[in-house]
Amino acid sequence: MPSKRQLSGVTSESRDASSSSEDAAPNAKKVRWNSTVNRGDTDTESEESGSKTPMAIFCTHGRVGAAYFHPVNCVLYLLEDTQESHHYDLTVMLLEQASPDIVLTSSKSDDNFIDTVRDHLDTASATFQIRPYKEFNTTKGKERLLFLNRLAELASDDHMLLDDTTSATASGGASRNAYAFMQKRRSETGDPTMKRWNASIRLSNFASIENSPLCVSSAGALIDHLMREQAMSDFDDEGIQGLEVRDIEILTFHAHKLGRTDVFENENHASVHSEKFKEGLSLYGTLNYTKTALGRSLLYSWLLRPSLSLPVIRSRHEAVACFSNSENLIPASDIHSHLKGIKNVPRILASMKAGKIKLSDWQALAKLSFHLIMLCDTITELHGGQRVDVVKRLLAEVDIPAVKEMGTRVNDIIDWEESSLAERVCVRPGIDEELDNRKHLYHGIDSILSNVAHQISQNVPTSFAATLNVVYFPQLGYLICIPISQEWEAGSIPISDDWTLQFSSDAHFYFKSSEMQDMDAHIGDLHSAIVDREIEIVQRLLEEVMVHETMIGSVCDICAELDCLLSFAEASKNHNYRQPDMVEDNVIEIIAGRHPLQEQVVDVFVSNDTRLAGRADIDCPLQGKDGKALKSILLCTGANACGKDGLLEVASLVTCSNGTSFVPAEYARLGVVDKIFTRVSTRESVSKVQSAFMIDLNQVSLSLRNCTKRSLILLDEFGKGTLSTDGAGLFCGVLRHLLDRGPDCPKVLAATHFHEVFTEHLLNPSNVPITFCHMQVIFCENEDNSLESDSGSPLISSQKNGIRTGSGDNITYLYKVAEGLSLDSHAGKCAILCGLPGRIVQRARYVSELISQHEITRLLDEEMNGREQEELKAAEEICRRFLAWQLDERGGKNAKDKLAEILGREERD
């Protein structure tokens, strides 16, 4: 007789098959469980890396409209129809800021627009698709928007239900009134007409759809793309209702950061086989101490599109100041630690709505309740925190009892250990009596199957009685399992008449008998029944949690803002940043400013002052802290490689301040800057059809067309790359054009080597509203680097009429800004410093001197031999005698004789 161990009922085969039966549960329609469970905490970073940002954009007849979807925040951004220039500046700006991975456009978009988008995306490694025009249909796009849950779903009004309908339902009878039937259906699914009306009203709050057909059509094409992507990844597609769009925002491009301001810097992965990027040395990387995925996304958005609201900026600065206070260092650190436990809740809520929530998501919700409660307790310990806006909003929004109840319910119902082992969401014992009974019977099925197998083995031939087994398969029920023997393979199977062969494997036959059918009827499919019951319990728990969806979403948004402000506070503490004085005036005054990136890679950084003011108003100028008038243009000159581009730190400081961070300076008085335009450094590539000079011209052209009096323009050596006279003319013309704008003149910071423009008729330093400055240098002649002049007196290079002069061969850069002009770039000294041979540098100086004296023709004399030089000298003498000849004085000689005398020829008889 087989032993009890041999007759064990639930074998490994049955347990493996049980995991595959969950999808077939008949009651699993509301909630779809993912069979793959990530053990432990799951960071949303991995999910974000796989998310792609899609964009749809449509441009025709000089107008452009667009829409794109942010996969982390689940926000739909709309760009209303806007007039576009023939350079497509707005389109390029949108692509730069949104950084989409997939761009869709209509086949009827302008050809030049399509070429511009394609050229831009070629360098960004993004996918570009030209879709049929029918997908960019305005009516269709409006319908797609109106069906979004964000617009169509409203809270149900119970008082609108009819009393007779309620009573009929309560009594169990079915109402025969058609109107009552429609009312009942509306109470369950919602009134389609009312939903459409509500959606239309709400949509008008987000966008002017009547005046933005391109925007609406782009939104429709984008939603169609999202639906296609959803259908490919989910066979149980719910259409538009399955799209999770938490909010809709209108794009406004007030702040432009073009060119090389080093706000963001993507570095390729070290492996050539990876397409991932990491943040390099950038302003975003310097300020990023965030702990949450939503915080990182919000920080990126703040730096990409800084706020232009002075009250908002000041409010955030007050929060950073509070968190940076020495009395609040420990509470701020604890708050930041608790924020780390808050995962990407909007994504979790979207998964809950779609019925795709995983065990890791339930774990995140349980941790969310704990960390929110601890967060609120810690916030109350902040000194002066009651005055901080973000703290007040968080405490007002969080419903502590509801959060605590939610966390308790989730933790009490879900069995974390069993869920990890079973790779599905399991319920704790003691929650449901029916479920506990089924589980008790399921766990004791081994002994039951062993006894049944023992009884059956007594009534079968002894040839296979010892190997007979009874097994259980979910969905298939209970089966008799007998190993295959050689005699059976020949065709004779000695079995009972009531046994029915169900299926066979490589080593076993599986039969269904009357005993097995009785067990199916009395015991049933235990595993499927357990799974179905657990799904029902977890579904009720999900519905309880979704009651607090709005509150949870709002709290997480505030926590993301809190995460960013705490990140700014930590960066300010680590890098010694100061709070700027944000004012209404159109002014930039920085004292002892530092470059936030360069100071991290040098041993000693020399700080400098920068003072600028918009509106070149000479009659009523703005004054700085020192009482001097501020001008609209600051022009810096100096030697090559002396650090002139260090003054461009202003762009980073302005981005920091508008992005609500503190700034690396001893003192800063800053007004709001709406746009930043740069011509700093040109990235050349053989893939670009334009030369470096043409790229520079395009950047400056964009600046001149779009700048306002609140804008900031950075020009670093604009005009190089072509003939020096042409480049100097362009540079001078740009500055003159900006000065001629008068009250509308933006703030301009420029650096140049075109010293020839500083003349009386071009840019006269004595009468133009420009602040001239230069970078200080020291010249050394002795090998011991002592600072001595030719006369032996100490030399710090004299200054005359604002022009620095020096006679040393060695140059030392001080990287310090001083007033006045420097009309010498000292290119020869820089060449020696860089290791060029002395003879090459000496030759260059000689040629440069000849050019400045307009004696460039003397270079031709160097290639003549002695005989040619004598002939040239004789010819020069003849020319001098000819020029000295007075035609009216011939001295008694005729013209022929006089010419012969001049030529030195004797007259022939």
mmCIF file of C-alpha atoms in Angstrom, residues 266-508:
data_model
loop_
_atom_site.group_PDB
_atom_site.id
_atom_site.type_symbol
_atom_site.label_atom_id
_atom_site.label_comp_id
_atom_site.label_asym_id
_atom_site.label_seq_id
_atom_site.Cartn_x
_atom_site.Cartn_y
_atom_site.Cartn_z
ATOM 1 C CA ASN A 266 22.128 65.236 -20.003
ATOM 2 C CA GLU A 267 25.099 62.892 -20.061
ATOM 3 C CA ASN A 268 25.074 59.597 -21.908
ATOM 4 C CA HIS A 269 25.306 56.355 -20.010
ATOM 5 C CA ALA A 270 28.789 54.885 -19.652
ATOM 6 C CA SER A 271 27.683 51.804 -21.589
ATOM 7 C CA VAL A 272 27.292 52.212 -25.334
ATOM 8 C CA HIS A 273 24.468 49.675 -25.234
ATOM 9 C CA SER A 274 22.325 51.813 -22.932
ATOM 10 C CA GLU A 275 20.093 54.653 -24.087
ATOM 11 C CA LYS A 276 19.621 56.088 -20.605
ATOM 12 C CA PHE A 277 20.846 59.509 -19.531
ATOM 13 C CA LYS A 278 21.977 60.980 -16.272
ATOM 14 C CA GLU A 279 22.100 64.562 -15.117
ATOM 15 C CA GLY A 280 25.542 66.097 -15.506
ATOM 16 C CA LEU A 281 27.000 69.264 -14.015
ATOM 17 C CA SER A 282 24.008 71.571 -14.235
ATOM 18 C CA LEU A 283 21.925 73.937 -12.175
ATOM 19 C CA TYR A 284 19.203 71.304 -11.910
ATOM 20 C CA GLY A 285 21.702 68.758 -10.612
ATOM 21 C CA THR A 286 23.083 71.279 -8.101
ATOM 22 C CA LEU A 287 19.668 72.131 -6.658
ATOM 23 C CA ASN A 288 18.175 68.640 -6.855
ATOM 24 C CA TYR A 289 17.995 67.145 -3.363
ATOM 25 C CA THR A 290 14.434 65.953 -3.844
ATOM 26 C CA LYS A 291 13.250 62.653 -2.396
ATOM 27 C CA THR A 292 10.113 61.946 -4.453
ATOM 28 C CA ALA A 293 9.344 61.406 -8.105
ATOM 29 C CA LEU A 294 6.715 64.156 -8.045
ATOM 30 C CA GLY A 295 9.232 66.511 -6.426
ATOM 31 C CA ARG A 296 11.811 65.875 -9.122
ATOM 32 C CA SER A 297 9.239 66.474 -11.835
ATOM 33 C CA LEU A 298 8.049 69.695 -10.189
ATOM 34 C CA LEU A 299 11.610 70.961 -9.711
ATOM 35 C CA TYR A 300 12.294 70.363 -13.389
ATOM 36 C CA SER A 301 9.142 72.303 -14.261
ATOM 37 C CA TRP A 302 10.055 75.211 -11.953
ATOM 38 C CA LEU A 303 13.475 75.594 -13.555
ATOM 39 C CA LEU A 304 12.098 75.083 -17.044
ATOM 40 C CA ARG A 305 9.316 77.634 -16.632
ATOM 41 C CA PRO A 306 10.088 79.831 -13.598
ATOM 42 C CA SER A 307 7.300 81.755 -11.996
ATOM 43 C CA LEU A 308 6.680 85.370 -12.984
ATOM 44 C CA SER A 309 4.454 86.089 -10.005
ATOM 45 C CA LEU A 310 6.299 88.129 -7.418
ATOM 46 C CA PRO A 311 3.993 87.072 -4.522
ATOM 47 C CA VAL A 312 4.515 83.398 -5.399
ATOM 48 C CA ILE A 313 8.292 83.824 -5.551
ATOM 49 C CA ARG A 314 8.394 85.692 -2.247
ATOM 50 C CA SER A 315 6.184 83.095 -0.584
ATOM 51 C CA ARG A 316 8.491 80.298 -1.666
ATOM 52 C CA HIS A 317 11.561 82.254 -0.582
ATOM 53 C CA GLU A 318 10.009 82.629 2.864
ATOM 54 C CA ALA A 319 9.549 78.862 3.007
ATOM 55 C CA VAL A 320 13.174 78.220 2.013
ATOM 56 C CA ALA A 321 14.321 80.740 4.616
ATOM 57 C CA CYS A 322 12.265 78.975 7.271
ATOM 58 C CA PHE A 323 13.653 75.549 6.371
ATOM 59 C CA SER A 324 17.207 76.962 6.244
ATOM 60 C CA ASN A 325 16.930 78.437 9.726
ATOM 61 C CA SER A 326 19.443 76.860 12.100
ATOM 62 C CA GLU A 327 16.634 76.172 14.570
ATOM 63 C CA ASN A 328 14.791 74.113 11.966
ATOM 64 C CA LEU A 329 17.611 71.961 10.611
ATOM 65 C CA ILE A 330 16.571 68.823 12.497
ATOM 66 C CA PRO A 331 12.803 69.141 11.800
ATOM 67 C CA ALA A 332 13.493 69.944 8.140
ATOM 68 C CA SER A 333 15.716 66.863 7.854
ATOM 69 C CA ASP A 334 13.013 64.692 9.440
ATOM 70 C CA ILE A 335 10.373 66.131 7.111
ATOM 71 C CA HIS A 336 12.538 65.350 4.101
ATOM 72 C CA SER A 337 13.057 61.799 5.356
ATOM 73 C CA HIS A 338 9.325 61.237 5.657
ATOM 74 C CA LEU A 339 8.774 62.614 2.159
ATOM 75 C CA LYS A 340 11.008 59.840 0.854
ATOM 76 C CA GLY A 341 8.305 57.356 1.832
ATOM 77 C CA ILE A 342 5.718 59.028 -0.400
ATOM 78 C CA LYS A 343 5.750 57.328 -3.784
ATOM 79 C CA ASN A 344 4.160 58.381 -7.058
ATOM 80 C CA VAL A 345 0.613 58.368 -5.690
ATOM 81 C CA PRO A 346 -1.083 59.763 -8.848
ATOM 82 C CA ARG A 347 0.175 56.738 -10.754
ATOM 83 C CA ILE A 348 -1.085 54.460 -7.979
ATOM 84 C CA LEU A 349 -4.506 56.103 -8.023
ATOM 85 C CA ALA A 350 -4.629 55.690 -11.793
ATOM 86 C CA SER A 351 -3.806 51.986 -11.366
ATOM 87 C CA MET A 352 -6.559 51.666 -8.791
ATOM 88 C CA LYS A 353 -9.108 53.197 -11.157
ATOM 89 C CA ALA A 354 -8.007 50.889 -13.961
ATOM 90 C CA GLY A 355 -8.026 47.836 -11.672
ATOM 91 C CA LYS A 356 -4.303 47.182 -12.188
ATOM 92 C CA ILE A 357 -3.071 47.857 -8.674
ATOM 93 C CA LYS A 358 -0.211 45.655 -7.470
ATOM 94 C CA LEU A 359 0.956 44.558 -4.071
ATOM 95 C CA SER A 360 3.712 47.169 -4.118
ATOM 96 C CA ASP A 361 1.058 49.841 -4.652
ATOM 97 C CA TRP A 362 -0.845 48.691 -1.580
ATOM 98 C CA GLN A 363 2.405 48.797 0.349
ATOM 99 C CA ALA A 364 2.973 52.340 -0.886
ATOM 100 C CA LEU A 365 -0.508 53.379 0.301
ATOM 101 C CA ALA A 366 0.120 51.895 3.736
ATOM 102 C CA LYS A 367 3.440 53.722 3.993
ATOM 103 C CA LEU A 368 1.811 56.901 2.695
ATOM 104 C CA SER A 369 -0.583 57.032 5.641
ATOM 105 C CA PHE A 370 2.234 56.464 8.136
ATOM 106 C CA HIS A 371 4.572 59.053 6.630
ATOM 107 C CA LEU A 372 1.801 61.646 6.235
ATOM 108 C CA ILE A 373 0.888 61.374 9.903
ATOM 109 C CA MET A 374 4.533 61.608 10.953
ATOM 110 C CA LEU A 375 5.029 64.471 8.506
ATOM 111 C CA CYS A 376 2.216 66.519 10.007
ATOM 112 C CA ASP A 377 3.528 65.882 13.506
ATOM 113 C CA THR A 378 7.035 66.977 12.532
ATOM 114 C CA ILE A 379 5.845 70.103 10.708
ATOM 115 C CA THR A 380 4.345 71.442 13.917
ATOM 116 C CA GLU A 381 7.875 71.494 15.379
ATOM 117 C CA LEU A 382 9.080 74.047 12.817
ATOM 118 C CA HIS A 383 9.980 77.387 14.343
ATOM 119 C CA GLY A 384 7.902 79.952 12.468
ATOM 120 C CA GLY A 385 6.359 77.287 10.245
ATOM 121 C CA GLN A 386 2.848 78.549 10.871
ATOM 122 C CA ARG A 387 3.663 81.552 8.649
ATOM 123 C CA VAL A 388 4.828 79.431 5.704
ATOM 124 C CA ASP A 389 2.177 79.108 2.994
ATOM 125 C CA VAL A 390 3.013 75.546 1.923
ATOM 126 C CA VAL A 391 2.866 74.354 5.538
ATOM 127 C CA LYS A 392 -0.506 75.993 6.133
ATOM 128 C CA ARG A 393 -1.944 74.489 2.959
ATOM 129 C CA LEU A 394 -0.661 71.021 3.830
ATOM 130 C CA LEU A 395 -2.090 71.047 7.346
ATOM 131 C CA ALA A 396 -5.403 72.360 6.030
ATOM 132 C CA GLU A 397 -5.649 69.704 3.321
ATOM 133 C CA VAL A 398 -4.636 66.594 5.264
ATOM 134 C CA ASP A 399 -7.489 64.778 6.978
ATOM 135 C CA ILE A 400 -5.525 62.968 9.699
ATOM 136 C CA PRO A 401 -8.359 60.653 10.882
ATOM 137 C CA ALA A 402 -9.166 59.631 7.313
ATOM 138 C CA VAL A 403 -5.499 58.994 6.498
ATOM 139 C CA LYS A 404 -5.025 56.996 9.689
ATOM 140 C CA GLU A 405 -8.180 54.956 9.007
ATOM 141 C CA MET A 406 -7.060 54.267 5.438
ATOM 142 C CA GLY A 407 -3.639 53.017 6.532
ATOM 143 C CA THR A 408 -5.136 50.886 9.306
ATOM 144 C CA ARG A 409 -7.673 49.284 6.978
ATOM 145 C CA VAL A 410 -5.080 48.467 4.340
ATOM 146 C CA ASN A 411 -2.651 47.026 6.883
ATOM 147 C CA ASP A 412 -5.345 45.016 8.683
ATOM 148 C CA ILE A 413 -6.863 43.458 5.571
ATOM 149 C CA ILE A 414 -3.843 42.629 3.371
ATOM 150 C CA ASP A 415 -1.594 39.741 4.424
ATOM 151 C CA TRP A 416 1.833 40.963 3.253
ATOM 152 C CA GLU A 417 3.762 37.718 3.811
ATOM 153 C CA GLU A 418 1.239 35.450 2.132
ATOM 154 C CA SER A 419 0.849 37.941 -0.729
ATOM 155 C CA SER A 420 4.579 37.897 -1.386
ATOM 156 C CA LEU A 421 4.638 34.093 -1.443
ATOM 157 C CA ALA A 422 1.507 33.722 -3.575
ATOM 158 C CA GLU A 423 2.442 36.662 -5.830
ATOM 159 C CA ARG A 424 -1.027 38.147 -5.534
ATOM 160 C CA VAL A 425 -2.951 40.208 -2.997
ATOM 161 C CA CYS A 426 -4.127 37.977 -0.151
ATOM 162 C CA VAL A 427 -6.406 38.752 2.801
ATOM 163 C CA ARG A 428 -5.509 38.216 6.461
ATOM 164 C CA PRO A 429 -7.330 35.617 8.564
ATOM 165 C CA GLY A 430 -10.202 36.888 10.659
ATOM 166 C CA ILE A 431 -11.494 39.349 8.067
ATOM 167 C CA ASP A 432 -14.116 37.113 6.444
ATOM 168 C CA GLU A 433 -15.487 33.909 7.982
ATOM 169 C CA GLU A 434 -16.402 32.333 4.647
ATOM 170 C CA LEU A 435 -12.920 32.973 3.309
ATOM 171 C CA ASP A 436 -11.324 31.528 6.443
ATOM 172 C CA ASN A 437 -13.368 28.342 6.100
ATOM 173 C CA ARG A 438 -12.354 27.893 2.500
ATOM 174 C CA LYS A 439 -8.701 28.476 3.313
ATOM 175 C CA HIS A 440 -8.877 26.027 6.234
ATOM 176 C CA LEU A 441 -10.328 23.381 3.957
ATOM 177 C CA TYR A 442 -7.809 24.200 1.227
ATOM 178 C CA HIS A 443 -4.826 23.902 3.553
ATOM 179 C CA GLY A 444 -6.115 20.555 4.866
ATOM 180 C CA ILE A 445 -6.822 19.122 1.440
ATOM 181 C CA ASP A 446 -3.674 16.971 1.584
ATOM 182 C CA SER A 447 -5.110 14.611 4.200
ATOM 183 C CA ILE A 448 -8.486 14.458 2.453
ATOM 184 C CA LEU A 449 -6.939 13.540 -0.880
ATOM 185 C CA SER A 450 -4.693 11.019 0.838
ATOM 186 C CA ASN A 451 -7.679 9.221 2.378
ATOM 187 C CA VAL A 452 -9.603 9.214 -0.897
ATOM 188 C CA ALA A 453 -6.587 7.841 -2.742
ATOM 189 C CA HIS A 454 -6.258 5.095 -0.128
ATOM 190 C CA GLN A 455 -9.885 4.051 -0.588
ATOM 191 C CA ILE A 456 -9.660 4.022 -4.399
ATOM 192 C CA SER A 457 -6.434 2.013 -4.379
ATOM 193 C CA GLN A 458 -8.233 -0.865 -2.619
ATOM 194 C CA ASN A 459 -10.598 -1.330 -5.578
ATOM 195 C CA VAL A 460 -8.079 -1.216 -8.440
ATOM 196 C CA PRO A 461 -5.545 -3.762 -9.726
ATOM 197 C CA THR A 462 -2.487 -4.161 -7.573
ATOM 198 C CA SER A 463 -0.243 -3.364 -10.584
ATOM 199 C CA PHE A 464 -0.831 0.324 -10.226
ATOM 200 C CA ALA A 465 -2.474 0.631 -6.800
ATOM 201 C CA ALA A 466 0.827 1.542 -5.173
ATOM 202 C CA THR A 467 1.388 4.448 -7.591
ATOM 203 C CA LEU A 468 -2.163 5.806 -7.703
ATOM 204 C CA ASN A 469 -2.581 9.386 -6.530
ATOM 205 C CA VAL A 470 -5.402 11.934 -6.262
ATOM 206 C CA VAL A 471 -4.549 15.489 -7.240
ATOM 207 C CA TYR A 472 -6.346 18.802 -7.430
ATOM 208 C CA PHE A 473 -6.165 21.294 -10.286
ATOM 209 C CA PRO A 474 -7.910 24.681 -10.091
ATOM 210 C CA GLN A 475 -10.656 24.966 -12.712
ATOM 211 C CA LEU A 476 -10.345 21.216 -13.496
ATOM 212 C CA GLY A 477 -11.215 19.871 -10.090
ATOM 213 C CA TYR A 478 -10.093 16.554 -8.576
ATOM 214 C CA LEU A 479 -8.474 13.880 -10.722
ATOM 215 C CA ILE A 480 -7.011 10.385 -10.340
ATOM 216 C CA CYS A 481 -3.362 10.381 -11.404
ATOM 217 C CA ILE A 482 -1.705 7.118 -12.526
ATOM 218 C CA PRO A 483 1.836 6.820 -13.971
ATOM 219 C CA ILE A 484 2.057 5.454 -17.518
ATOM 220 C CA SER A 485 3.409 1.877 -17.836
ATOM 221 C CA GLN A 486 4.714 0.009 -20.886
ATOM 222 C CA GLU A 487 1.666 -2.255 -21.023
ATOM 223 C CA TRP A 488 -0.619 0.788 -21.188
ATOM 224 C CA GLU A 489 1.354 2.243 -24.019
ATOM 225 C CA ALA A 490 0.571 -0.942 -25.971
ATOM 226 C CA GLY A 491 -3.115 -0.086 -25.741
ATOM 227 C CA SER A 492 -4.588 -2.068 -22.830
ATOM 228 C CA ILE A 493 -5.537 0.137 -19.877
ATOM 229 C CA PRO A 494 -7.045 -1.901 -16.978
ATOM 230 C CA ILE A 495 -9.347 0.733 -15.499
ATOM 231 C CA SER A 496 -12.879 0.810 -14.160
ATOM 232 C CA ASP A 497 -15.796 1.467 -16.509
ATOM 233 C CA ASP A 498 -16.819 4.712 -14.768
ATOM 234 C CA TRP A 499 -13.352 6.238 -15.198
ATOM 235 C CA THR A 500 -13.074 8.852 -17.943
ATOM 236 C CA LEU A 501 -9.722 9.903 -19.327
ATOM 237 C CA GLN A 502 -9.360 13.701 -19.072
ATOM 238 C CA PHE A 503 -5.850 14.256 -20.429
ATOM 239 C CA SER A 504 -2.371 12.808 -20.287
ATOM 240 C CA SER A 505 1.147 14.065 -19.916
ATOM 241 C CA ASP A 506 4.485 12.518 -20.711
ATOM 242 C CA ALA A 507 4.438 10.405 -17.558
ATOM 243 C CA HIS A 508 0.845 10.307 -16.224
#
